[in-house]
PDB file of N, CA and C in Angstrom:
ATOM      1  N   UNK A   1      49.861  89.418  59.848  1.00  0.00           N
ATOM      2  CA  UNK A   1      49.320  89.290  61.201  1.00  0.00           C
ATOM      3  C   UNK A   1      50.166  88.330  62.046  1.00  0.00           C
ATOM      4  N   UNK A   2      50.413  87.144  61.502  1.00  0.00           N
ATOM      5  CA  UNK A   2      51.234  86.171  62.229  1.00  0.00           C
ATOM      6  C   UNK A   2      52.663  86.676  62.400  1.00  0.00           C
ATOM      7  N   UNK A   3      53.168  87.361  61.357  1.00  0.00           N
ATOM      8  CA  UNK A   3      54.535  87.886  61.427  1.00  0.00           C
ATOM      9  C   UNK A   3      54.637  88.921  62.549  1.00  0.00           C
ATOM     10  N   UNK A   4      53.645  89.801  62.626  1.00  0.00           N
ATOM     11  CA  UNK A   4      53.640  90.814  63.678  1.00  0.00           C
ATOM     12  C   UNK A   4      53.612  90.187  65.059  1.00  0.00           C
ATOM     13  N   UNK A   5      52.819  89.135  65.205  1.00  0.00           N
ATOM     14  CA  UNK A   5      52.712  88.448  66.494  1.00  0.00           C
ATOM     15  C   UNK A   5      54.056  87.823  66.861  1.00  0.00           C
ATOM     16  N   UNK A   6      54.696  87.211  65.864  1.00  0.00           N
ATOM     17  CA  UNK A   6      55.997  86.577  66.094  1.00  0.00           C
ATOM     18  C   UNK A   6      57.045  87.616  66.480  1.00  0.00           C
ATOM     19  N   UNK A   7      57.040  88.742  65.766  1.00  0.00           N
ATOM     20  CA  UNK A   7      58.007  89.803  66.066  1.00  0.00           C
ATOM     21  C   UNK A   7      57.819  90.320  67.486  1.00  0.00           C
ATOM     22  N   UNK A   8      56.564  90.456  67.904  1.00  0.00           N
ATOM     23  CA  UNK A   8      56.303  90.926  69.263  1.00  0.00           C
ATOM     24  C   UNK A   8      56.814  89.926  70.291  1.00  0.00           C
ATOM     25  N   UNK A   9      56.633  88.642  70.006  1.00  0.00           N
ATOM     26  CA  UNK A   9      57.129  87.606  70.922  1.00  0.00           C
ATOM     27  C   UNK A   9      58.646  87.665  71.027  1.00  0.00           C
ATOM     28  N   UNK A  10      59.303  87.826  69.866  1.00  0.00           N
ATOM     29  CA  UNK A  10      60.769  87.902  69.850  1.00  0.00           C
ATOM     30  C   UNK A  10      61.233  89.125  70.633  1.00  0.00           C
ATOM     31  N   UNK A  11      60.551  90.250  70.411  1.00  0.00           N
ATOM     32  CA  UNK A  11      60.919  91.491  71.093  1.00  0.00           C
ATOM     33  C   UNK A  11      60.817  91.331  72.602  1.00  0.00           C
ATOM     34  N   UNK A  12      59.722  90.697  73.049  1.00  0.00           N
ATOM     35  CA  UNK A  12      59.519  90.472  74.481  1.00  0.00           C
ATOM     36  C   UNK A  12      60.631  89.588  75.037  1.00  0.00           C
ATOM     37  N   UNK A  13      60.993  88.558  74.263  1.00  0.00           N
ATOM     38  CA  UNK A  13      62.034  87.620  74.678  1.00  0.00           C
ATOM     39  C   UNK A  13      63.377  88.331  74.819  1.00  0.00           C
ATOM     40  N   UNK A  14      63.693  89.167  73.816  1.00  0.00           N
ATOM     41  CA  UNK A  14      64.963  89.900  73.837  1.00  0.00           C
ATOM     42  C   UNK A  14      65.014  90.853  75.024  1.00  0.00           C
ATOM     43  N   UNK A  15      63.896  91.553  75.265  1.00  0.00           N
ATOM     44  CA  UNK A  15      63.858  92.474  76.408  1.00  0.00           C
ATOM     45  C   UNK A  15      64.097  91.740  77.712  1.00  0.00           C
ATOM     46  N   UNK A  16      63.516  90.541  77.832  1.00  0.00           N
ATOM     47  CA  UNK A  16      63.689  89.744  79.049  1.00  0.00           C
ATOM     48  C   UNK A  16      65.154  89.362  79.211  1.00  0.00           C
ATOM     49  N   UNK A  17      65.795  88.967  78.112  1.00  0.00           N
ATOM     50  CA  UNK A  17      67.213  88.613  78.170  1.00  0.00           C
ATOM     51  C   UNK A  17      68.046  89.807  78.620  1.00  0.00           C
ATOM     52  N   UNK A  18      67.710  90.993  78.094  1.00  0.00           N
ATOM     53  CA  UNK A  18      68.448  92.203  78.459  1.00  0.00           C
ATOM     54  C   UNK A  18      68.273  92.496  79.943  1.00  0.00           C
ATOM     55  N   UNK A  19      67.054  92.342  80.442  1.00  0.00           N
ATOM     56  CA  UNK A  19      66.793  92.575  81.869  1.00  0.00           C
ATOM     57  C   UNK A  19      67.620  91.626  82.734  1.00  0.00           C
ATOM     58  N   UNK A  20      67.658  90.351  82.353  1.00  0.00           N
ATOM     59  CA  UNK A  20      68.434  89.356  83.101  1.00  0.00           C
ATOM     60  C   UNK A  20      69.912  89.734  83.076  1.00  0.00           C
ATOM     61  N   UNK A  21      70.379  90.171  81.899  1.00  0.00           N
ATOM     62  CA  UNK A  21      71.771  90.584  81.736  1.00  0.00           C
ATOM     63  C   UNK A  21      72.091  91.749  82.671  1.00  0.00           C
ATOM     64  N   UNK A  22      71.191  92.742  82.706  1.00  0.00           N
ATOM     65  CA  UNK A  22      71.401  93.914  83.564  1.00  0.00           C
ATOM     66  C   UNK A  22      71.472  93.503  85.023  1.00  0.00           C
ATOM     67  N   UNK A  23      70.555  92.617  85.444  1.00  0.00           N
ATOM     68  CA  UNK A  23      70.545  92.159  86.830  1.00  0.00           C
ATOM     69  C   UNK A  23      71.846  91.445  87.159  1.00  0.00           C
ATOM     70  N   UNK A  24      72.326  90.643  86.232  1.00  0.00           N
ATOM     71  CA  UNK A  24      73.589  89.936  86.431  1.00  0.00           C
ATOM     72  C   UNK A  24      74.740  90.907  86.597  1.00  0.00           C
ATOM     73  N   UNK A  25      74.742  91.976  85.773  1.00  0.00           N
ATOM     74  CA  UNK A  25      75.798  92.982  85.874  1.00  0.00           C
ATOM     75  C   UNK A  25      75.744  93.675  87.230  1.00  0.00           C
ATOM     76  N   UNK A  26      74.541  94.023  87.664  1.00  0.00           N
ATOM     77  CA  UNK A  26      74.380  94.714  88.945  1.00  0.00           C
ATOM     78  C   UNK A  26      74.887  93.831  90.083  1.00  0.00           C
ATOM     79  N   UNK A  27      74.511  92.544  90.066  1.00  0.00           N
ATOM     80  CA  UNK A  27      74.961  91.620  91.108  1.00  0.00           C
ATOM     81  C   UNK A  27      76.479  91.504  91.089  1.00  0.00           C
ATOM     82  N   UNK A  28      77.039  91.426  89.868  1.00  0.00           N
ATOM     83  CA  UNK A  28      78.482  91.287  89.733  1.00  0.00           C
ATOM     84  C   UNK A  28      79.168  92.533  90.294  1.00  0.00           C
ATOM     85  N   UNK A  29      78.611  93.715  89.976  1.00  0.00           N
ATOM     86  CA  UNK A  29      79.206  94.975  90.425  1.00  0.00           C
ATOM     87  C   UNK A  29      79.150  95.110  91.937  1.00  0.00           C
ATOM     88  N   UNK A  30      78.030  94.700  92.532  1.00  0.00           N
ATOM     89  CA  UNK A  30      77.878  94.794  93.982  1.00  0.00           C
ATOM     90  C   UNK A  30      78.780  93.794  94.688  1.00  0.00           C
ATOM     91  N   UNK A  31      78.794  92.575  94.144  1.00  0.00           N
ATOM     92  CA  UNK A  31      79.475  91.487  94.831  1.00  0.00           C
ATOM     93  C   UNK A  31      80.979  91.538  94.751  1.00  0.00           C
ATOM     94  N   UNK A  32      81.534  91.290  93.567  1.00  0.00           N
ATOM     95  CA  UNK A  32      82.973  91.084  93.458  1.00  0.00           C
ATOM     96  C   UNK A  32      83.565  91.980  92.373  1.00  0.00           C
ATOM     97  N   UNK A  33      84.156  93.108  92.758  1.00  0.00           N
ATOM     98  CA  UNK A  33      84.746  94.033  91.793  1.00  0.00           C
ATOM     99  C   UNK A  33      85.850  93.393  90.955  1.00  0.00           C
ATOM    100  N   UNK A  34      86.625  92.495  91.550  1.00  0.00           N
ATOM    101  CA  UNK A  34      87.731  91.866  90.815  1.00  0.00           C
ATOM    102  C   UNK A  34      87.186  91.050  89.651  1.00  0.00           C
ATOM    103  N   UNK A  35      86.074  90.346  89.911  1.00  0.00           N
ATOM    104  CA  UNK A  35      85.435  89.545  88.871  1.00  0.00           C
ATOM    105  C   UNK A  35      85.024  90.427  87.706  1.00  0.00           C
ATOM    106  N   UNK A  36      84.445  91.589  88.021  1.00  0.00           N
ATOM    107  CA  UNK A  36      83.976  92.500  86.990  1.00  0.00           C
ATOM    108  C   UNK A  36      85.136  92.903  86.083  1.00  0.00           C
ATOM    109  N   UNK A  37      86.253  93.265  86.692  1.00  0.00           N
ATOM    110  CA  UNK A  37      87.379  93.758  85.909  1.00  0.00           C
ATOM    111  C   UNK A  37      87.980  92.674  85.030  1.00  0.00           C
ATOM    112  N   UNK A  38      88.098  91.456  85.549  1.00  0.00           N
ATOM    113  CA  UNK A  38      88.674  90.390  84.732  1.00  0.00           C
ATOM    114  C   UNK A  38      87.712  89.978  83.630  1.00  0.00           C
ATOM    115  N   UNK A  39      86.404  90.123  83.883  1.00  0.00           N
ATOM    116  CA  UNK A  39      85.413  89.711  82.894  1.00  0.00           C
ATOM    117  C   UNK A  39      85.463  90.597  81.661  1.00  0.00           C
ATOM    118  N   UNK A  40      85.860  91.858  81.827  1.00  0.00           N
ATOM    119  CA  UNK A  40      85.828  92.786  80.700  1.00  0.00           C
ATOM    120  C   UNK A  40      87.124  92.792  79.898  1.00  0.00           C
ATOM    121  N   UNK A  41      88.135  92.091  80.382  1.00  0.00           N
ATOM    122  CA  UNK A  41      89.416  92.050  79.654  1.00  0.00           C
ATOM    123  C   UNK A  41      89.286  91.155  78.428  1.00  0.00           C
TER     124      UNK A  41
END
């Protein structure tokens, strides 16, 4: 029971991190294309 609760908390946390990451990528793509290209090298 406790393990399941912990796993759900971790899952929620990871999803939130992914959402933040996606938003950051979108902002980067909209704002400065040069930054995007150098970031992926």
